mmCIF file of C-alpha atoms (C1' of nucleotides) in Angstrom:
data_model
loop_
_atom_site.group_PDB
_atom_site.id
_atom_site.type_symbol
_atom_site.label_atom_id
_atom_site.label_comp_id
_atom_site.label_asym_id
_atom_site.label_seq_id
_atom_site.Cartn_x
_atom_site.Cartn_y
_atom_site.Cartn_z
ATOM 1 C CA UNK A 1 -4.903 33.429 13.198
ATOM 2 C CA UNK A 2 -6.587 30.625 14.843
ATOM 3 C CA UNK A 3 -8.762 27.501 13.551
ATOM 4 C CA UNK A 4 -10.963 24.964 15.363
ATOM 5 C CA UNK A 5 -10.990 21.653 14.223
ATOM 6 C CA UNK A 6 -12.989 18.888 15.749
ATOM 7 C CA UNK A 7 -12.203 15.059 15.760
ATOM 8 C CA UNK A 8 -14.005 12.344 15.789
ATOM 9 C CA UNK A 9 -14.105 10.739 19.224
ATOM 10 C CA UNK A 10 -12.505 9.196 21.090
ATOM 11 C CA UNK A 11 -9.497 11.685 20.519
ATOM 12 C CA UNK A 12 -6.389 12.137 22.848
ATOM 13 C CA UNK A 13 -3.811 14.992 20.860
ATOM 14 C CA UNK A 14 -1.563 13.777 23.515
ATOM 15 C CA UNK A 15 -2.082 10.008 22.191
ATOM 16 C CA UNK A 16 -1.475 10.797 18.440
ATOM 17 C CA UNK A 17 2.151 12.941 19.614
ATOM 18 C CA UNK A 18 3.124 10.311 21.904
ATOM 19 C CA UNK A 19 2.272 7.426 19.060
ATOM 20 C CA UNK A 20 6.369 7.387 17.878
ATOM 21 C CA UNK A 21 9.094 9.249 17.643
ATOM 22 C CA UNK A 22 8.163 11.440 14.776
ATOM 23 C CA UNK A 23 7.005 14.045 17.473
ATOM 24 C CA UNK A 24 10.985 14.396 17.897
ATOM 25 C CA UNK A 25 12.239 15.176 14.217
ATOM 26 C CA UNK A 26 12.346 18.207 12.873
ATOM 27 C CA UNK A 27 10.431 20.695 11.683
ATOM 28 C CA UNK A 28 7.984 19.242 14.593
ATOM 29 C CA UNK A 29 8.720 20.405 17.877
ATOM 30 C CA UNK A 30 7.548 20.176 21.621
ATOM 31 C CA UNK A 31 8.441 22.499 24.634
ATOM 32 C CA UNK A 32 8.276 22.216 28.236
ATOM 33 C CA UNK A 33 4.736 23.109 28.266
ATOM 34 C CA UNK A 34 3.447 21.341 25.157
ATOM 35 C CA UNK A 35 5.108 18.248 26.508
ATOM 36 C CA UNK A 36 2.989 18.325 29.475
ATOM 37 C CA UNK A 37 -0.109 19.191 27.775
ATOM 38 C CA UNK A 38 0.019 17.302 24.604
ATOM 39 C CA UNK A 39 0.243 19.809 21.963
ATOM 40 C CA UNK A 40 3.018 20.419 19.485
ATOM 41 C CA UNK A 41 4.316 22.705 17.111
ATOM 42 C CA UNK A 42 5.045 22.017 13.223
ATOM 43 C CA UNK A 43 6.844 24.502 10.439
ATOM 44 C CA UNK A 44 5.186 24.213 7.413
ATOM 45 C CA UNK A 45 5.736 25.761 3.575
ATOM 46 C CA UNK A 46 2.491 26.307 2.311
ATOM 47 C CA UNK A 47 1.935 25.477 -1.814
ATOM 48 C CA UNK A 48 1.915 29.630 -1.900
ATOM 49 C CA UNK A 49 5.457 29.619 -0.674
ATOM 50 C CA UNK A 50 5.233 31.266 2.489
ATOM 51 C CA UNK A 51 6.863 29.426 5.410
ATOM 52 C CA UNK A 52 4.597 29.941 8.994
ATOM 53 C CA UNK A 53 4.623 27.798 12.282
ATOM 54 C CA UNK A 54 1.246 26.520 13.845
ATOM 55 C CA UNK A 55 0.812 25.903 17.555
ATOM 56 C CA UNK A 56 -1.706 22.937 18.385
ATOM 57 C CA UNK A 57 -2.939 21.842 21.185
ATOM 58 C CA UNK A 58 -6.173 20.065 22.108
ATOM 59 C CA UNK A 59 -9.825 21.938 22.121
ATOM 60 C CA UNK A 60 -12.977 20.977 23.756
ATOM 61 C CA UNK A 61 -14.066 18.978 20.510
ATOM 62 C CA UNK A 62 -10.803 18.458 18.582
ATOM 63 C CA UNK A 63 -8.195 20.779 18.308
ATOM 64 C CA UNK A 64 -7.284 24.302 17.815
ATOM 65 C CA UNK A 65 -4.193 25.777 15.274
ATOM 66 C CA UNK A 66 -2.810 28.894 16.134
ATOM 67 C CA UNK A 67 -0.561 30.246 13.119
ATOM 68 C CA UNK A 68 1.633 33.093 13.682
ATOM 69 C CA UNK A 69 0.959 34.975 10.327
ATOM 70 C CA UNK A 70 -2.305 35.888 9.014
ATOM 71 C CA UNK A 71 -3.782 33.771 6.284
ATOM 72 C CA UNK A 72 -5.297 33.999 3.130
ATOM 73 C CA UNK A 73 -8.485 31.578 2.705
ATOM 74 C CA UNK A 74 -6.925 29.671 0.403
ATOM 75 C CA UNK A 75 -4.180 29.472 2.988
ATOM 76 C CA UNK A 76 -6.060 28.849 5.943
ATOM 77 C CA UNK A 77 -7.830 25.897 4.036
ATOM 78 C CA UNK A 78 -4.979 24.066 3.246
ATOM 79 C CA UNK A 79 -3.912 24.366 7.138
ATOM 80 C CA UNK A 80 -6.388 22.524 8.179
ATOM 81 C CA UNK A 81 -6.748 20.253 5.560
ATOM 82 C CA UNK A 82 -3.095 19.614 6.669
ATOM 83 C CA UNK A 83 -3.618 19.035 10.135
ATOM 84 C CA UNK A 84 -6.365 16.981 9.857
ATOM 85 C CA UNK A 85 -3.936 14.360 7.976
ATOM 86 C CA UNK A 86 -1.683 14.767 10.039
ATOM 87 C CA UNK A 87 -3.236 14.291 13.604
ATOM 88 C CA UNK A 88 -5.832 11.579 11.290
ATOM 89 C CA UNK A 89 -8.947 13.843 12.924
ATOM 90 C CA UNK A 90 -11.178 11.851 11.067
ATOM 91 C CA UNK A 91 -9.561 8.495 11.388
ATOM 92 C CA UNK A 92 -12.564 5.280 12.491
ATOM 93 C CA UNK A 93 -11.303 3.147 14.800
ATOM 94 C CA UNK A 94 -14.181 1.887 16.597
ATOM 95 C CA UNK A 95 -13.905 -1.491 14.798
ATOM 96 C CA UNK A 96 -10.616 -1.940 16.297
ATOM 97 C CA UNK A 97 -11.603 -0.936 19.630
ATOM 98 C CA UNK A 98 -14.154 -3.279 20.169
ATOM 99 C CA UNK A 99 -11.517 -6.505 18.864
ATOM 100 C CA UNK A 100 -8.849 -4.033 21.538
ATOM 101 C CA UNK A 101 -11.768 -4.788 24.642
ATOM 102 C CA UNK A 102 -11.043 -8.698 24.679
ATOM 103 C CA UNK A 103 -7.398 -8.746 24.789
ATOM 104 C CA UNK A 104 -6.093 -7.573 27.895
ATOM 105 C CA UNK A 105 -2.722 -6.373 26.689
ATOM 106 C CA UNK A 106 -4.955 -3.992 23.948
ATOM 107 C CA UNK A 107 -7.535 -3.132 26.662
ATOM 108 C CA UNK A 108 -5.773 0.377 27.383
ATOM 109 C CA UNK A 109 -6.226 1.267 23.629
ATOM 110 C CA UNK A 110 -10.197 2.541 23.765
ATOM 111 C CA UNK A 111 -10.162 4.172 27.157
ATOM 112 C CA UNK A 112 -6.651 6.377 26.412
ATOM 113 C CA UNK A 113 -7.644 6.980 22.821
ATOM 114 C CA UNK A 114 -5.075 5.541 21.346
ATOM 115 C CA UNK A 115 -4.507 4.126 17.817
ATOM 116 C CA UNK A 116 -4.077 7.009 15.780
ATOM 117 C CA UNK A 117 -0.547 7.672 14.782
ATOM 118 C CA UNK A 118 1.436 11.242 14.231
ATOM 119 C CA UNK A 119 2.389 12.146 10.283
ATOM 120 C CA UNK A 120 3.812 14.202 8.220
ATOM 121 C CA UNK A 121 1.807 16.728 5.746
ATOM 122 C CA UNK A 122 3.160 14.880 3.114
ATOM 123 C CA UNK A 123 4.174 11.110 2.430
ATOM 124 C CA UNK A 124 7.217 12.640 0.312
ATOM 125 C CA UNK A 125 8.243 14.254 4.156
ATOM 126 C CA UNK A 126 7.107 10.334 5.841
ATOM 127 C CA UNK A 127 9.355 8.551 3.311
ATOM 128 C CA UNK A 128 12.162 10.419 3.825
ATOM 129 C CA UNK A 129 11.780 10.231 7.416
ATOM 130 C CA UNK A 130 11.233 6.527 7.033
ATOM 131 C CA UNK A 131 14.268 5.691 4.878
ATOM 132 C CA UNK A 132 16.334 7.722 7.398
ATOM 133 C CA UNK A 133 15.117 5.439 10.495
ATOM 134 C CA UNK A 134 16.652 2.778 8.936
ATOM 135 C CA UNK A 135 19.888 0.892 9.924
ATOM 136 C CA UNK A 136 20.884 3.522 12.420
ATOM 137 C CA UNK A 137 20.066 4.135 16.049
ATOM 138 C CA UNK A 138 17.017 6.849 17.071
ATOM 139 C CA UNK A 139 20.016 9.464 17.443
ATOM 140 C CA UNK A 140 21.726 9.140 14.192
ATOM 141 C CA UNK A 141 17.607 9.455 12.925
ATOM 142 C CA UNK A 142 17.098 12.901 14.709
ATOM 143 C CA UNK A 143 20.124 13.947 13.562
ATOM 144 C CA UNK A 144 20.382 13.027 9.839
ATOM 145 C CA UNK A 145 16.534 14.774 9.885
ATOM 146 C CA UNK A 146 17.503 18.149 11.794
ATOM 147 C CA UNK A 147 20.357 18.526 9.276
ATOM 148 C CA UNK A 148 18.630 17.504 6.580
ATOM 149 C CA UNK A 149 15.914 20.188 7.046
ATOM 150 C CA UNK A 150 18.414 23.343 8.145
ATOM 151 C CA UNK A 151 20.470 22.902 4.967
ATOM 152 C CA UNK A 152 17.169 23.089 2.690
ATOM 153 C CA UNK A 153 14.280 23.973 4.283
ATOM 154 C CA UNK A 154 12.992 27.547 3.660
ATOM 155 C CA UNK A 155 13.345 29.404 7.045
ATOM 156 C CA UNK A 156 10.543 31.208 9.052
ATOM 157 C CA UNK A 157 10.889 34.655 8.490
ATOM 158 C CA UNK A 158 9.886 35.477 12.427
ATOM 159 C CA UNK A 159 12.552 33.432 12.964
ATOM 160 C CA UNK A 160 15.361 31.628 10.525
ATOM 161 C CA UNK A 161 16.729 28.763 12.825
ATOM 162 C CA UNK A 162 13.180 27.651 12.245
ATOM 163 C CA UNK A 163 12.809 25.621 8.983
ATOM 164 C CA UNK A 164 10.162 24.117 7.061
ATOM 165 C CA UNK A 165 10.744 20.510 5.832
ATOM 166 C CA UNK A 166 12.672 20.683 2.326
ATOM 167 C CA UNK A 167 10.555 20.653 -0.668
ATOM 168 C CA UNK A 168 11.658 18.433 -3.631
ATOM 169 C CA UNK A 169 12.835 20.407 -5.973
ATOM 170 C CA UNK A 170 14.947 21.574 -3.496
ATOM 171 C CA UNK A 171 16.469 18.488 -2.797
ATOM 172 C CA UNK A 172 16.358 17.662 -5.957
ATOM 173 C CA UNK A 173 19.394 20.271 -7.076
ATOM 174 C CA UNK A 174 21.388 19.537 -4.815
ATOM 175 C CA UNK A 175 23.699 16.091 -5.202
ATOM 176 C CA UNK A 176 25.147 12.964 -3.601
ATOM 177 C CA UNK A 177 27.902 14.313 -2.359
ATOM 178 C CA UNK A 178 26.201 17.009 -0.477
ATOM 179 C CA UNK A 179 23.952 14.944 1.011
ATOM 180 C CA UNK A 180 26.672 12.340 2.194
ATOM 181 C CA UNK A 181 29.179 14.482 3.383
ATOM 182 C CA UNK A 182 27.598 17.950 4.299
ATOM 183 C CA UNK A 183 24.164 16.479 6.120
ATOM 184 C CA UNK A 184 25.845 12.926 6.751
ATOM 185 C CA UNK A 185 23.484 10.491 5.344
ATOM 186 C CA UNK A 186 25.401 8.335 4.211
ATOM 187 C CA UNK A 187 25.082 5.273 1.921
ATOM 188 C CA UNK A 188 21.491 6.692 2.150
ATOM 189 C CA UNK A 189 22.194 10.063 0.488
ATOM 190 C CA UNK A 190 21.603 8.532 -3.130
ATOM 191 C CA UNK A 191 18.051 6.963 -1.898
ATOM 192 C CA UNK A 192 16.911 10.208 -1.003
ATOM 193 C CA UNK A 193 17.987 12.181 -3.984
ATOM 194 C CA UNK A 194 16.916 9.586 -6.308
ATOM 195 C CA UNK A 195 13.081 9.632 -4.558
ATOM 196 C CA UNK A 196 13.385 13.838 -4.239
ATOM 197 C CA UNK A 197 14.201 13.920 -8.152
ATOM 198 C CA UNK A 198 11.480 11.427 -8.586
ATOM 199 C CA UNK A 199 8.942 12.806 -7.148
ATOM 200 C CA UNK A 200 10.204 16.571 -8.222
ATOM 201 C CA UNK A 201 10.355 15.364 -11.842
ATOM 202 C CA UNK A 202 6.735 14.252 -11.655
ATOM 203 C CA UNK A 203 7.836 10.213 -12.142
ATOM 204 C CA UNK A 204 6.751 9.601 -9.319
ATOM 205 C CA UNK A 205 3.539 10.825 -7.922
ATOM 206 C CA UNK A 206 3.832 10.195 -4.020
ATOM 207 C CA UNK A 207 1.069 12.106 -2.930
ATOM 208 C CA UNK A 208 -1.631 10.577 -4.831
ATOM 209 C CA UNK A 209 -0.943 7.269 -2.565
ATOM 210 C CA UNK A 210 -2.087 8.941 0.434
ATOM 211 C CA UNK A 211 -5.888 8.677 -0.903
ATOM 212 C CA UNK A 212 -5.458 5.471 -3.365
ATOM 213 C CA UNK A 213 -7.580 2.475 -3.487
ATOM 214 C CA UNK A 214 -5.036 0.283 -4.334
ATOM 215 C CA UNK A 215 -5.374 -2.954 -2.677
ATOM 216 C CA UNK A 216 -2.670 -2.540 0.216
ATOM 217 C CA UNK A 217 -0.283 -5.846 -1.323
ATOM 218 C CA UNK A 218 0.186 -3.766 -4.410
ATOM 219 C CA UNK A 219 0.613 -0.535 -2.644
ATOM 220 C CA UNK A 220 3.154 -2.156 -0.548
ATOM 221 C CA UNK A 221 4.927 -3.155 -4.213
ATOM 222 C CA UNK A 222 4.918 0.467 -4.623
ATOM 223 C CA UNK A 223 6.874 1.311 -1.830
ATOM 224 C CA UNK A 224 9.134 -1.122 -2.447
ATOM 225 C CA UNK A 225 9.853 0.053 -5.536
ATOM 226 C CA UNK A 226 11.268 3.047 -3.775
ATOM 227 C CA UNK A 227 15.050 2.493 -3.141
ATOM 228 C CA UNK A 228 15.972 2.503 0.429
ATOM 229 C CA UNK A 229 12.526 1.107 1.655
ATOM 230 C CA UNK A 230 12.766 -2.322 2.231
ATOM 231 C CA UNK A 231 10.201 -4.776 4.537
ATOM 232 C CA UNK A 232 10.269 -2.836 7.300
ATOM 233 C CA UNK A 233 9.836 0.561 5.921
ATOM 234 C CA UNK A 234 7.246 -0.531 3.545
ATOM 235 C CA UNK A 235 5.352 -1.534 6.351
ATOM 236 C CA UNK A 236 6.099 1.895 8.424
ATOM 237 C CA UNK A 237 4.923 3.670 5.538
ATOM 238 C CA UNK A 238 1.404 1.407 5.259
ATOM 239 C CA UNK A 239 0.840 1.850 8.538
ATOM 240 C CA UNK A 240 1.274 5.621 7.956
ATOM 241 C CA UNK A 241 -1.618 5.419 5.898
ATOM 242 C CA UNK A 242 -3.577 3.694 7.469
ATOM 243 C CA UNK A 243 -3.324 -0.137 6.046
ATOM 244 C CA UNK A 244 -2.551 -2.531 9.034
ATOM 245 C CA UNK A 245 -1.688 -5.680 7.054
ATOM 246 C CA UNK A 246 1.789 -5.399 7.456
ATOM 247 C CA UNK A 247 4.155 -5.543 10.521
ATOM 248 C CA UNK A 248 7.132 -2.893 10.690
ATOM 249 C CA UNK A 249 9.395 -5.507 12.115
ATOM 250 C CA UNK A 250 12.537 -3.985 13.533
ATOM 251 C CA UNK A 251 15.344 -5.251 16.143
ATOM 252 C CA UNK A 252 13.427 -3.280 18.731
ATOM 253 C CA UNK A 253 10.011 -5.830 17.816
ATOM 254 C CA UNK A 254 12.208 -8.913 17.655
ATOM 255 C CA UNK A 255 13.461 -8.605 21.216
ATOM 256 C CA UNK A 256 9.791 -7.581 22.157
ATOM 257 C CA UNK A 257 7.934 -10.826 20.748
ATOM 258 C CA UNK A 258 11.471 -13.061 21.881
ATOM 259 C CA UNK A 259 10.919 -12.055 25.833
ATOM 260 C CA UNK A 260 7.041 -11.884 25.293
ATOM 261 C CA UNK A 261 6.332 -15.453 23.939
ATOM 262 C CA UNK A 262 9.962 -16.938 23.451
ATOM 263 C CA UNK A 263 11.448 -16.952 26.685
ATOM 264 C CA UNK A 264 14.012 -14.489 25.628
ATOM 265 C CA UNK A 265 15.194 -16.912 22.685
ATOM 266 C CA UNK A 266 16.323 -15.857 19.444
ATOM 267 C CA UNK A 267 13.157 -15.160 16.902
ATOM 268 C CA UNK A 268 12.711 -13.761 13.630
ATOM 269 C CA UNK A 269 10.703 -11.807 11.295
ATOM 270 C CA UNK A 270 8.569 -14.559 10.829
ATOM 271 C CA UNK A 271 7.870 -14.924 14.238
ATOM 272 C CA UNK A 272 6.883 -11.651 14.913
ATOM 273 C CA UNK A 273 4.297 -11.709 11.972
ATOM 274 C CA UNK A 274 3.096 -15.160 13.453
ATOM 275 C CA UNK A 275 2.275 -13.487 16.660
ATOM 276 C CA UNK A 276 0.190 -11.403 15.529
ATOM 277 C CA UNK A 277 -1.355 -12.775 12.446
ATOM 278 C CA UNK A 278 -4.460 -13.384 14.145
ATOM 279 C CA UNK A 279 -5.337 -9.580 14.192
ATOM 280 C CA UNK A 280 -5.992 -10.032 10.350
ATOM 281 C CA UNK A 281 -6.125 -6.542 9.083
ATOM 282 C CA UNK A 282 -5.765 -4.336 12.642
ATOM 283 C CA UNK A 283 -2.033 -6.713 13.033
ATOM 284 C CA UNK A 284 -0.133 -3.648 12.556
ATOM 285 C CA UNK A 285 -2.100 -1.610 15.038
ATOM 286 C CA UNK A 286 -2.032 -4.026 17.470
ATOM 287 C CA UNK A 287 1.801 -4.910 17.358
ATOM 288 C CA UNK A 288 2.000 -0.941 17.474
ATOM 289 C CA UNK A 289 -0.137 -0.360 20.790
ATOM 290 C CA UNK A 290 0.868 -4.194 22.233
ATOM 291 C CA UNK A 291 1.368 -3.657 26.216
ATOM 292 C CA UNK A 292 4.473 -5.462 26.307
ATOM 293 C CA UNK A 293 5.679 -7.186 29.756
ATOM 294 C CA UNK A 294 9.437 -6.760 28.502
ATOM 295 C CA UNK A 295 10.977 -3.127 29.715
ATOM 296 C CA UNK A 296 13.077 -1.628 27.019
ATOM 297 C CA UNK A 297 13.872 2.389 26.586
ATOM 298 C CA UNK A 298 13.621 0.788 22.970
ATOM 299 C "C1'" DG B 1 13.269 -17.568 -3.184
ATOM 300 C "C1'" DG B 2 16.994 -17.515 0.136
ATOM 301 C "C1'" DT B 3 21.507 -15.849 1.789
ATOM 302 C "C1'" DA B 4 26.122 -13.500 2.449
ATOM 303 C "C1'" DG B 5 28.496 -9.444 2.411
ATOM 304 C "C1'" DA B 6 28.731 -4.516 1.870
ATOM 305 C "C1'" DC B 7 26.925 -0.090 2.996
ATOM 306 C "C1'" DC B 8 27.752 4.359 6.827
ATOM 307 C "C1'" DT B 9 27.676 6.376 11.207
ATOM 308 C "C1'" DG B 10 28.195 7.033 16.041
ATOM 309 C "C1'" DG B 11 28.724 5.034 20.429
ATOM 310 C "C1'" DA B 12 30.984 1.754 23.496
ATOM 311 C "C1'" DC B 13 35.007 -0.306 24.791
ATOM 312 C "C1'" DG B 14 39.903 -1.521 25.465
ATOM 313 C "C1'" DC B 15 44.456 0.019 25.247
ATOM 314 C "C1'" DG C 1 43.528 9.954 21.749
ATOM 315 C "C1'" DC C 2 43.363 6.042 18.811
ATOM 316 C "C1'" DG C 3 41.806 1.680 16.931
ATOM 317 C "C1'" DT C 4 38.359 -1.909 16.931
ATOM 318 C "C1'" DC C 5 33.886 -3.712 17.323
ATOM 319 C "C1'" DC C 6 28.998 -3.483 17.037
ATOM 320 C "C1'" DA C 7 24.072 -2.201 16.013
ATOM 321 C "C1'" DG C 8 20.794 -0.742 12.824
ATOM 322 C "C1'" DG C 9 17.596 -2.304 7.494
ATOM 323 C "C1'" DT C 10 18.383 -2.544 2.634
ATOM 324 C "C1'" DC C 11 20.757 -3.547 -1.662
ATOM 325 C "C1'" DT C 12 23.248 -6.440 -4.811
ATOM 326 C "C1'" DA C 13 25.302 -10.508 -6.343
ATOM 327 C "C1'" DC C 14 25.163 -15.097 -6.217
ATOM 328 C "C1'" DC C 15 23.351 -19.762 -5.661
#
DNA sequence: GGTAGACCTGGACGC
DNA sequence: GCGTCCAGGTCTACC
């Protein structure tokens, strides 16, 4: 089954996979071929249960989804309603392109389409992903993630090894120990059965964040409420959504803004935010897309 | 409100 | 092969 879904322009799929690293974690994949074209693959369990992969790649006014089982409507609805969050199809950023034109280290940002970033279906899958970046290097990440989906996600039937990214509930009856010492989280397996109960129990209602009007400081409170999202996660997660108040300051920014402004002196938090404070409510974006002189595989 | 120390893992390094 | 050190954000206790 395929669907054609068109974006609003400028649009680059090869800009919104290449945006971070999220492109890299399971149940999102990328083979030879996609990598040179742009388009990705994602393993999804749909709210009827059944478990099917989608093939995207870009289309003449968007992007087409090719799903290897045959849908229902009801099905095929919430696959692109799906994909359109997750590739932000619809996502405005024209304001931000014009302020982008001025500054010479944003000026690539209009012409390559860039700006949107890649997410998850659902900012239950985002937080977890989130919480798992944290205090650990991009391999432990990728790793945590890939074992963290083969021990719960429901498997493709076309093909087991493939997994869909664990449901709640799921998560939710299994326990710390598990999660420390079978799909090595660590200290972090108690944040992320604590949110998975959470949210499973119904205490928490992730999900209805993604479209709230909360003002973005006490959105940002919500996050924070979350155990194992601190500063920069709350941030990650705004961002996520689409608020660009807040700076996801990690080690990799710090040496970024030290060698771009500080002569390769020791900075802080503080002086990454300063950097970019000007950029009022685009900051985030900007910090995100910043063409910055220092090389670093990061 | 700010800060020190603990948390957990894997990789780098020295022996 | 083994032990030690270090990097990576957040939490908790304490001031």
């Amino acid at each position: 089954m395929k669907l054609e879904l068109s974006a609003r322009h400028p649009f680059s799929l090869s800009a919104v996979v290449k945006s971070h690293g999220w492109i890299r974690l399971a149940p999102f994949g990328q083979d030879e071929q996609k990598r040179q074209t742009g388009g990705l693959t994602y393993v999804d369990q749909l709210n009827s249960g059944r478990v099917v992969d989608m093939d995207i790649r870009e289309a003449a006014d968007g992007v087409s989804v090719a799903v290897g089982q045959e849908l229902t409507a009801t099905e095929a609805a919430e696959v692109a309603e799906k994909v359109r969050w997750m590739l932000q199809l619809d996502l405005d950023l024209s304001t931000f392109h014009i302020l982008a034109r001025k500054e010479p280290k944003l000026a690539h940002v209009e012409a390559t389409a860039r700006g949107r970033l890649l997410r998850s279906p659902t900012l239950f899958e985002d937080t977890v992903k989130t919480i798992l970046t944290t205090n650990t290097s991009w391999a432990g990440t990728i790793r945590m993630v890939e074992g963290f989906v083969s021990q719960f996600g429901a498997p493709l039937a076309a093909n087991p090894a493939r997994r869909a990214f664990p449901v709640p509930e799921k998560v939710a009856a299994t326990d710390e120990e598990t999660l420390r010492s079978s799909v090595r989280l660590g200290y972090r397996a108690p944040y992320v059965l604590e949110l998975a109960r959470s949210v499973a129990s119904g205490a928490l209602d992730l999900e209805a964040l993604k479209t709230t009007d909360l003002p973005t400081t006490e959105l940002r409170k919500r996050f924070l409420a979350i155990k194992g999202v601190g500063p920069y996660a709350a941030a990650n997660l705004l961002m996520l959504l689409g608020r660009y108040n807040f700076i996801p300051v990690d080690s990799w920014g710090i040496k970024m803004v030290s060698h771009e402004w500080y002569g390769g002196e020791p900075v802080g938090a503080s002086e990454v935010e300063a950097a970019f404070e000007r950029w009022g409510e685009w900051q985030g974006l900007a910090y995100w897309f910043w063409d910055w002189s220092y090389a670093d595989e990061g």
